[in-house]
Amino acid sequence: MEITGPQSGSSSEVLEILRSRPPQERADAARNREKVLAAAARLFADRGVEAVSMDAVAAEAGVGKGTLFRRFGDKSGLAVALLDARERDLQERILSGPPPLGPGAAPAERLAAFVEAYLDYLFAHLDLVRMSETASPGARYRIGAYGFWHRHVAILLGQALPDADPEVLSHAVLAVLAGEPATVLKDRYGEPRARAALRQAALAPVR
């Protein structure tokens, strides 16, 4: 592993996480999925995530409630699916975009760029992120994207702090960037102060 962080030929673990895809769907199932996600996105934007029921999503999409529940389980499943494209965009920029977010910068610079980009993503989709992470105990750690963020941060921490325990420290850094504390801080202090505090706390290990 070079000092600049994950490269296309030396980050097989994060690449495997990124490139994993669900089995190909039947055409009708794929159409229903897109209808449901489009309906959920409209309703969530109009009414807020908390105010929208699964029944309302099914009615808006024109699909049966059984179809909706079998496919997504609950609103947290819908949130995860809606966030998928946004997460993959950030993952692609981490793996092959320009530095400092992408390869080519020092580990501490890349970590700072990741935290800033993740905060952009987090606050742009805060209700969905919070829903996806808090649906059940430990839900956040079962989301596929979390494995990617954790591995990326652990690699950078391992390079920047040779004497640290990067696997554990990576979880601690990401805990700062969870949806629940971000929501509380934003509601109490406003987004600019919340972002500044979360940025400072997440980057404390390399400052």
Short mmCIF file of N, CA, C and O in Angstrom, two decimals, residues 29-141:
data_model
loop_
_atom_site.label_atom_id
_atom_site.label_comp_id
_atom_site.label_asym_id
_atom_site.label_seq_id
_atom_site.Cartn_x
_atom_site.Cartn_y
_atom_site.Cartn_z
N ALA A 29 -40.07 -6.92 -11.96
CA ALA A 29 -39.63 -6.60 -10.61
C ALA A 29 -38.81 -5.31 -10.60
O ALA A 29 -38.95 -4.48 -9.68
N ALA A 30 -37.98 -5.14 -11.61
CA ALA A 30 -37.16 -3.93 -11.70
C ALA A 30 -38.05 -2.70 -11.90
O ALA A 30 -37.81 -1.64 -11.30
N ARG A 31 -39.09 -2.83 -12.72
CA ARG A 31 -40.00 -1.70 -12.93
C ARG A 31 -40.73 -1.34 -11.64
O ARG A 31 -40.87 -0.17 -11.29
N ASN A 32 -41.20 -2.37 -10.92
CA ASN A 32 -41.88 -2.10 -9.65
C ASN A 32 -40.95 -1.43 -8.65
O ASN A 32 -41.35 -0.53 -7.90
N ARG A 33 -39.70 -1.88 -8.63
CA ARG A 33 -38.73 -1.29 -7.70
C ARG A 33 -38.54 0.20 -8.00
O ARG A 33 -38.54 1.04 -7.09
N GLU A 34 -38.40 0.54 -9.28
CA GLU A 34 -38.21 1.94 -9.64
C GLU A 34 -39.45 2.77 -9.33
O GLU A 34 -39.35 3.91 -8.88
N LYS A 35 -40.63 2.20 -9.55
CA LYS A 35 -41.87 2.91 -9.21
C LYS A 35 -41.96 3.18 -7.72
O LYS A 35 -42.33 4.28 -7.29
N VAL A 36 -41.60 2.18 -6.92
CA VAL A 36 -41.66 2.35 -5.46
C VAL A 36 -40.66 3.40 -5.00
O VAL A 36 -40.99 4.28 -4.18
N LEU A 37 -39.43 3.34 -5.51
CA LEU A 37 -38.41 4.29 -5.07
C LEU A 37 -38.77 5.71 -5.50
O LEU A 37 -38.55 6.67 -4.74
N ALA A 38 -39.32 5.86 -6.70
CA ALA A 38 -39.73 7.19 -7.15
C ALA A 38 -40.87 7.72 -6.29
O ALA A 38 -40.88 8.91 -5.91
N ALA A 39 -41.82 6.85 -5.96
CA ALA A 39 -42.94 7.26 -5.11
C ALA A 39 -42.46 7.63 -3.72
O ALA A 39 -42.88 8.65 -3.14
N ALA A 40 -41.58 6.82 -3.16
CA ALA A 40 -41.06 7.10 -1.82
C ALA A 40 -40.29 8.42 -1.80
O ALA A 40 -40.43 9.22 -0.87
N ALA A 41 -39.48 8.66 -2.83
CA ALA A 41 -38.71 9.90 -2.90
C ALA A 41 -39.64 11.12 -2.94
O ALA A 41 -39.39 12.12 -2.26
N ARG A 42 -40.72 11.02 -3.72
CA ARG A 42 -41.68 12.14 -3.80
C ARG A 42 -42.34 12.39 -2.45
O ARG A 42 -42.43 13.52 -1.98
N LEU A 43 -42.84 11.32 -1.85
CA LEU A 43 -43.55 11.46 -0.58
C LEU A 43 -42.64 11.94 0.54
O LEU A 43 -43.03 12.79 1.35
N PHE A 44 -41.44 11.38 0.62
CA PHE A 44 -40.51 11.80 1.65
C PHE A 44 -40.16 13.28 1.49
O PHE A 44 -40.04 14.01 2.48
N ALA A 45 -39.97 13.72 0.24
CA ALA A 45 -39.63 15.12 -0.01
C ALA A 45 -40.79 16.04 0.35
O ALA A 45 -40.60 17.14 0.90
N ASP A 46 -42.02 15.62 0.05
CA ASP A 46 -43.21 16.46 0.28
C ASP A 46 -43.63 16.50 1.74
O ASP A 46 -44.03 17.55 2.25
N ARG A 47 -43.56 15.34 2.43
CA ARG A 47 -44.14 15.23 3.77
C ARG A 47 -43.13 15.01 4.89
O ARG A 47 -43.47 15.16 6.07
N GLY A 48 -41.92 14.62 4.52
CA GLY A 48 -40.94 14.23 5.52
C GLY A 48 -40.98 12.74 5.76
O GLY A 48 -42.05 12.12 5.67
N VAL A 49 -39.85 12.16 6.06
CA VAL A 49 -39.74 10.71 6.19
C VAL A 49 -40.65 10.17 7.28
O VAL A 49 -41.35 9.16 7.10
N GLU A 50 -40.69 10.82 8.44
CA GLU A 50 -41.44 10.30 9.58
C GLU A 50 -42.94 10.27 9.31
O GLU A 50 -43.66 9.43 9.86
N ALA A 51 -43.44 11.18 8.47
CA ALA A 51 -44.88 11.30 8.26
C ALA A 51 -45.43 10.36 7.20
O ALA A 51 -46.64 10.29 7.01
N VAL A 52 -44.58 9.65 6.51
CA VAL A 52 -45.02 8.80 5.40
C VAL A 52 -45.08 7.34 5.85
O VAL A 52 -44.11 6.81 6.39
N SER A 53 -46.21 6.70 5.61
CA SER A 53 -46.37 5.28 5.95
C SER A 53 -46.04 4.40 4.75
O SER A 53 -46.05 4.86 3.60
N MET A 54 -45.78 3.14 5.03
CA MET A 54 -45.56 2.19 3.94
C MET A 54 -46.81 2.05 3.08
O MET A 54 -46.73 1.87 1.86
N ASP A 55 -47.99 2.12 3.71
CA ASP A 55 -49.24 2.06 2.94
C ASP A 55 -49.32 3.21 1.94
O ASP A 55 -49.76 3.03 0.80
N ALA A 56 -48.89 4.39 2.37
CA ALA A 56 -48.93 5.55 1.48
C ALA A 56 -47.98 5.36 0.30
O ALA A 56 -48.30 5.73 -0.84
N VAL A 57 -46.82 4.78 0.55
CA VAL A 57 -45.86 4.54 -0.52
C VAL A 57 -46.43 3.54 -1.52
O VAL A 57 -46.34 3.72 -2.74
N ALA A 58 -47.04 2.47 -1.01
CA ALA A 58 -47.62 1.46 -1.90
C ALA A 58 -48.71 2.07 -2.77
O ALA A 58 -48.78 1.82 -3.98
N ALA A 59 -49.56 2.89 -2.16
CA ALA A 59 -50.64 3.52 -2.92
C ALA A 59 -50.09 4.47 -3.97
O ALA A 59 -50.55 4.49 -5.12
N GLU A 60 -49.11 5.26 -3.61
CA GLU A 60 -48.51 6.21 -4.54
C GLU A 60 -47.84 5.50 -5.71
O GLU A 60 -47.88 5.96 -6.85
N ALA A 61 -47.21 4.35 -5.42
CA ALA A 61 -46.50 3.61 -6.47
C ALA A 61 -47.42 2.73 -7.29
O ALA A 61 -47.04 2.26 -8.37
N GLY A 62 -48.63 2.46 -6.78
CA GLY A 62 -49.55 1.59 -7.49
C GLY A 62 -49.16 0.13 -7.42
O GLY A 62 -49.38 -0.63 -8.35
N VAL A 63 -48.60 -0.27 -6.28
CA VAL A 63 -48.23 -1.68 -6.09
C VAL A 63 -48.92 -2.18 -4.82
O VAL A 63 -49.35 -1.40 -3.97
N GLY A 64 -49.01 -3.48 -4.68
CA GLY A 64 -49.60 -4.07 -3.49
C GLY A 64 -48.70 -3.91 -2.28
O GLY A 64 -47.47 -3.86 -2.40
N LYS A 65 -49.34 -3.84 -1.11
CA LYS A 65 -48.55 -3.70 0.12
C LYS A 65 -47.64 -4.91 0.33
O LYS A 65 -46.51 -4.77 0.82
N GLY A 66 -48.12 -6.08 -0.06
CA GLY A 66 -47.29 -7.26 0.09
C GLY A 66 -46.03 -7.17 -0.73
O GLY A 66 -44.93 -7.56 -0.28
N THR A 67 -46.15 -6.67 -1.96
CA THR A 67 -44.98 -6.49 -2.82
C THR A 67 -43.98 -5.55 -2.18
O THR A 67 -42.76 -5.81 -2.17
N LEU A 68 -44.49 -4.45 -1.62
CA LEU A 68 -43.62 -3.45 -1.01
C LEU A 68 -42.89 -4.03 0.20
O LEU A 68 -41.66 -3.89 0.32
N PHE A 69 -43.61 -4.71 1.08
CA PHE A 69 -42.99 -5.24 2.29
C PHE A 69 -42.03 -6.38 1.99
O PHE A 69 -40.98 -6.51 2.63
N ARG A 70 -42.38 -7.22 1.00
CA ARG A 70 -41.47 -8.31 0.65
C ARG A 70 -40.16 -7.77 0.10
O ARG A 70 -39.09 -8.33 0.36
N ARG A 71 -40.24 -6.71 -0.65
CA ARG A 71 -39.04 -6.19 -1.31
C ARG A 71 -38.17 -5.35 -0.38
O ARG A 71 -36.94 -5.45 -0.39
N PHE A 72 -38.80 -4.49 0.43
CA PHE A 72 -38.02 -3.53 1.22
C PHE A 72 -38.12 -3.74 2.73
O PHE A 72 -37.32 -3.17 3.46
N GLY A 73 -39.09 -4.50 3.18
CA GLY A 73 -39.21 -4.78 4.60
C GLY A 73 -39.91 -3.68 5.38
O GLY A 73 -40.97 -3.90 5.95
N ASP A 74 -39.32 -2.51 5.42
CA ASP A 74 -39.90 -1.38 6.15
C ASP A 74 -39.32 -0.09 5.58
O ASP A 74 -38.61 -0.10 4.58
N LYS A 75 -39.60 1.02 6.25
CA LYS A 75 -39.12 2.30 5.72
C LYS A 75 -37.60 2.40 5.74
O LYS A 75 -37.00 3.08 4.90
N SER A 76 -36.97 1.73 6.67
CA SER A 76 -35.51 1.77 6.69
C SER A 76 -34.94 1.09 5.45
O SER A 76 -33.92 1.52 4.90
N GLY A 77 -35.61 0.03 4.98
CA GLY A 77 -35.18 -0.61 3.74
C GLY A 77 -35.33 0.30 2.56
O GLY A 77 -34.48 0.32 1.65
N LEU A 78 -36.42 1.07 2.53
CA LEU A 78 -36.60 2.07 1.48
C LEU A 78 -35.50 3.13 1.55
O LEU A 78 -34.96 3.56 0.52
N ALA A 79 -35.18 3.57 2.76
CA ALA A 79 -34.14 4.59 2.93
C ALA A 79 -32.80 4.09 2.40
O ALA A 79 -32.09 4.81 1.69
N VAL A 80 -32.45 2.86 2.74
CA VAL A 80 -31.19 2.28 2.26
C VAL A 80 -31.16 2.25 0.74
O VAL A 80 -30.15 2.60 0.11
N ALA A 81 -32.27 1.82 0.12
CA ALA A 81 -32.33 1.74 -1.33
C ALA A 81 -32.23 3.12 -1.98
O ALA A 81 -31.55 3.29 -3.00
N LEU A 82 -32.88 4.12 -1.40
CA LEU A 82 -32.82 5.47 -1.95
C LEU A 82 -31.42 6.07 -1.82
O LEU A 82 -31.00 6.88 -2.66
N LEU A 83 -30.70 5.70 -0.79
CA LEU A 83 -29.36 6.24 -0.58
C LEU A 83 -28.31 5.55 -1.43
O LEU A 83 -27.19 6.07 -1.58
N ASP A 84 -28.63 4.41 -1.99
CA ASP A 84 -27.64 3.59 -2.67
C ASP A 84 -26.89 4.36 -3.76
O ASP A 84 -25.65 4.33 -3.82
N ALA A 85 -27.59 5.06 -4.64
CA ALA A 85 -26.93 5.76 -5.75
C ALA A 85 -26.03 6.88 -5.23
O ALA A 85 -24.94 7.11 -5.76
N ARG A 86 -26.48 7.57 -4.18
CA ARG A 86 -25.66 8.65 -3.62
C ARG A 86 -24.38 8.09 -3.00
O ARG A 86 -23.31 8.67 -3.13
N GLU A 87 -24.51 6.94 -2.32
CA GLU A 87 -23.35 6.32 -1.71
C GLU A 87 -22.36 5.86 -2.77
O GLU A 87 -21.14 6.05 -2.62
N ARG A 88 -22.86 5.26 -3.82
CA ARG A 88 -21.96 4.74 -4.86
C ARG A 88 -21.21 5.87 -5.57
O ARG A 88 -20.05 5.71 -5.96
N ASP A 89 -21.86 7.01 -5.73
CA ASP A 89 -21.17 8.16 -6.32
C ASP A 89 -19.99 8.58 -5.47
O ASP A 89 -18.88 8.81 -5.99
N LEU A 90 -20.19 8.68 -4.16
CA LEU A 90 -19.10 9.04 -3.26
C LEU A 90 -18.02 7.97 -3.26
O LEU A 90 -16.81 8.27 -3.26
N GLN A 91 -18.40 6.71 -3.28
CA GLN A 91 -17.43 5.63 -3.31
C GLN A 91 -16.56 5.68 -4.57
O GLN A 91 -15.34 5.48 -4.51
N GLU A 92 -17.17 5.95 -5.71
CA GLU A 92 -16.41 6.04 -6.96
C GLU A 92 -15.41 7.20 -6.91
O GLU A 92 -14.27 7.08 -7.38
N ARG A 93 -15.82 8.32 -6.33
CA ARG A 93 -14.91 9.46 -6.23
C ARG A 93 -13.75 9.17 -5.29
O ARG A 93 -12.62 9.63 -5.49
N ILE A 94 -14.01 8.38 -4.25
CA ILE A 94 -12.94 7.98 -3.33
C ILE A 94 -11.93 7.09 -4.04
O ILE A 94 -10.72 7.23 -3.87
N LEU A 95 -12.41 6.16 -4.84
CA LEU A 95 -11.53 5.18 -5.48
C LEU A 95 -10.80 5.72 -6.70
O LEU A 95 -9.65 5.35 -6.95
N SER A 96 -11.44 6.59 -7.47
CA SER A 96 -10.82 6.99 -8.74
C SER A 96 -10.95 8.46 -9.07
O SER A 96 -10.58 8.88 -10.16
N GLY A 97 -11.47 9.27 -8.14
CA GLY A 97 -11.59 10.69 -8.39
C GLY A 97 -10.28 11.42 -8.13
O GLY A 97 -9.28 10.83 -7.74
N PRO A 98 -10.29 12.74 -8.34
CA PRO A 98 -9.07 13.52 -8.12
C PRO A 98 -8.76 13.65 -6.63
O PRO A 98 -9.66 13.57 -5.79
N PRO A 99 -7.49 13.86 -6.29
CA PRO A 99 -7.14 14.09 -4.90
C PRO A 99 -7.62 15.47 -4.44
O PRO A 99 -7.90 16.33 -5.28
N PRO A 100 -7.80 15.68 -3.15
CA PRO A 100 -7.41 14.79 -2.06
C PRO A 100 -8.46 13.73 -1.70
O PRO A 100 -8.13 12.83 -0.94
N LEU A 101 -9.69 13.81 -2.22
CA LEU A 101 -10.66 12.75 -1.91
C LEU A 101 -10.24 11.44 -2.54
O LEU A 101 -10.28 10.39 -1.92
N GLY A 102 -9.82 11.49 -3.80
CA GLY A 102 -9.32 10.32 -4.49
C GLY A 102 -7.83 10.12 -4.24
O GLY A 102 -7.20 10.89 -3.50
N PRO A 103 -7.24 9.07 -4.84
CA PRO A 103 -5.83 8.77 -4.62
C PRO A 103 -4.92 9.91 -5.06
O PRO A 103 -5.22 10.64 -5.99
N GLY A 104 -3.77 10.02 -4.37
CA GLY A 104 -2.78 10.99 -4.78
C GLY A 104 -2.41 12.01 -3.72
O GLY A 104 -1.51 12.81 -3.94
N ALA A 105 -3.08 11.99 -2.57
CA ALA A 105 -2.77 12.91 -1.48
C ALA A 105 -2.30 12.12 -0.26
O ALA A 105 -2.46 10.90 -0.19
N ALA A 106 -1.74 12.83 0.71
CA ALA A 106 -1.30 12.19 1.95
C ALA A 106 -2.51 11.67 2.73
O ALA A 106 -3.62 12.19 2.58
N PRO A 107 -2.32 10.64 3.55
CA PRO A 107 -3.45 10.02 4.27
C PRO A 107 -4.29 11.01 5.09
O PRO A 107 -5.52 10.95 5.04
N ALA A 108 -3.64 11.91 5.83
CA ALA A 108 -4.41 12.85 6.65
C ALA A 108 -5.23 13.79 5.77
O ALA A 108 -6.37 14.15 6.13
N GLU A 109 -4.69 14.18 4.63
CA GLU A 109 -5.44 15.04 3.70
C GLU A 109 -6.63 14.29 3.12
O GLU A 109 -7.72 14.86 2.97
N ARG A 110 -6.42 13.03 2.78
CA ARG A 110 -7.51 12.23 2.23
C ARG A 110 -8.60 12.01 3.28
O ARG A 110 -9.80 12.03 2.95
N LEU A 111 -8.21 11.80 4.51
CA LEU A 111 -9.20 11.61 5.56
C LEU A 111 -10.01 12.89 5.76
O LEU A 111 -11.25 12.84 5.89
N ALA A 112 -9.35 14.04 5.75
CA ALA A 112 -10.06 15.31 5.89
C ALA A 112 -11.03 15.51 4.72
O ALA A 112 -12.17 15.97 4.91
N ALA A 113 -10.60 15.15 3.52
CA ALA A 113 -11.47 15.28 2.35
C ALA A 113 -12.65 14.32 2.44
O ALA A 113 -13.78 14.68 2.06
N PHE A 114 -12.42 13.11 2.93
CA PHE A 114 -13.52 12.16 3.11
C PHE A 114 -14.53 12.68 4.11
O PHE A 114 -15.74 12.62 3.87
N VAL A 115 -14.07 13.17 5.25
CA VAL A 115 -14.98 13.68 6.27
C VAL A 115 -15.83 14.81 5.70
O VAL A 115 -17.05 14.87 5.91
N GLU A 116 -15.21 15.71 4.95
CA GLU A 116 -15.95 16.83 4.36
C GLU A 116 -16.99 16.34 3.35
O GLU A 116 -18.15 16.78 3.35
N ALA A 117 -16.59 15.40 2.50
CA ALA A 117 -17.52 14.86 1.50
C ALA A 117 -18.63 14.07 2.17
O ALA A 117 -19.79 14.13 1.74
N TYR A 118 -18.30 13.33 3.22
CA TYR A 118 -19.33 12.56 3.91
C TYR A 118 -20.31 13.49 4.62
O TYR A 118 -21.52 13.22 4.64
N LEU A 119 -19.82 14.58 5.19
CA LEU A 119 -20.72 15.54 5.82
C LEU A 119 -21.67 16.16 4.79
O LEU A 119 -22.84 16.39 5.08
N ASP A 120 -21.17 16.42 3.58
CA ASP A 120 -22.05 16.91 2.51
C ASP A 120 -23.17 15.91 2.25
O ASP A 120 -24.35 16.28 2.16
N TYR A 121 -22.79 14.64 2.09
CA TYR A 121 -23.76 13.58 1.85
C TYR A 121 -24.72 13.43 3.03
O TYR A 121 -25.94 13.34 2.85
N LEU A 122 -24.18 13.46 4.24
CA LEU A 122 -24.99 13.25 5.44
C LEU A 122 -26.07 14.32 5.59
O LEU A 122 -27.25 14.00 5.78
N PHE A 123 -25.67 15.59 5.48
CA PHE A 123 -26.64 16.65 5.71
C PHE A 123 -27.59 16.85 4.53
O PHE A 123 -28.69 17.37 4.71
N ALA A 124 -27.20 16.40 3.36
CA ALA A 124 -28.10 16.46 2.21
C ALA A 124 -29.23 15.44 2.31
O ALA A 124 -30.30 15.63 1.73
N HIS A 125 -28.98 14.34 3.04
CA HIS A 125 -29.96 13.25 3.13
C HIS A 125 -30.15 12.82 4.58
O HIS A 125 -30.31 11.63 4.86
N LEU A 126 -30.17 13.76 5.50
CA LEU A 126 -30.07 13.44 6.92
C LEU A 126 -31.21 12.57 7.41
O LEU A 126 -30.99 11.59 8.15
N ASP A 127 -32.46 12.88 7.02
CA ASP A 127 -33.60 12.08 7.48
C ASP A 127 -33.50 10.63 7.00
O ASP A 127 -33.80 9.69 7.75
N LEU A 128 -33.08 10.44 5.75
CA LEU A 128 -32.96 9.09 5.21
C LEU A 128 -31.82 8.33 5.90
O LEU A 128 -31.95 7.15 6.22
N VAL A 129 -30.69 9.00 6.09
CA VAL A 129 -29.56 8.34 6.74
C VAL A 129 -29.94 7.93 8.16
O VAL A 129 -29.68 6.80 8.59
N ARG A 130 -30.57 8.84 8.88
CA ARG A 130 -30.97 8.52 10.25
C ARG A 130 -31.94 7.34 10.27
O ARG A 130 -31.81 6.43 11.10
N MET A 131 -32.92 7.34 9.37
CA MET A 131 -33.87 6.24 9.30
C MET A 131 -33.17 4.91 9.02
O MET A 131 -33.45 3.89 9.64
N SER A 132 -32.24 4.92 8.08
CA SER A 132 -31.55 3.68 7.70
C SER A 132 -30.69 3.14 8.84
O SER A 132 -30.49 1.93 8.95
N GLU A 133 -30.18 4.02 9.69
CA GLU A 133 -29.24 3.61 10.72
C GLU A 133 -29.89 3.22 12.04
O GLU A 133 -29.25 2.55 12.87
N THR A 134 -31.13 3.67 12.27
CA THR A 134 -31.73 3.50 13.60
C THR A 134 -32.97 2.62 13.59
O THR A 134 -33.70 2.57 14.59
N ALA A 135 -33.23 1.93 12.50
CA ALA A 135 -34.45 1.11 12.41
C ALA A 135 -34.46 -0.02 13.45
O ALA A 135 -35.51 -0.40 13.95
N SER A 136 -33.30 -0.53 13.77
CA SER A 136 -33.18 -1.60 14.76
C SER A 136 -31.77 -1.54 15.35
O SER A 136 -30.88 -0.91 14.77
N PRO A 137 -31.54 -2.15 16.51
CA PRO A 137 -30.21 -2.11 17.10
C PRO A 137 -29.14 -2.64 16.15
O PRO A 137 -29.29 -3.72 15.58
N GLY A 138 -28.10 -1.87 15.95
CA GLY A 138 -27.00 -2.29 15.08
C GLY A 138 -27.27 -2.17 13.61
O GLY A 138 -26.46 -2.63 12.79
N ALA A 139 -28.39 -1.53 13.22
CA ALA A 139 -28.74 -1.45 11.79
C ALA A 139 -27.65 -0.79 10.97
O ALA A 139 -27.36 -1.21 9.85
N ARG A 140 -27.04 0.23 11.53
CA ARG A 140 -26.02 0.95 10.77
C ARG A 140 -24.89 0.04 10.31
O ARG A 140 -24.36 0.18 9.21
N TYR A 141 -24.51 -0.88 11.16
CA TYR A 141 -23.35 -1.72 10.88
C TYR A 141 -23.66 -2.86 9.92
O TYR A 141 -22.75 -3.55 9.45
#
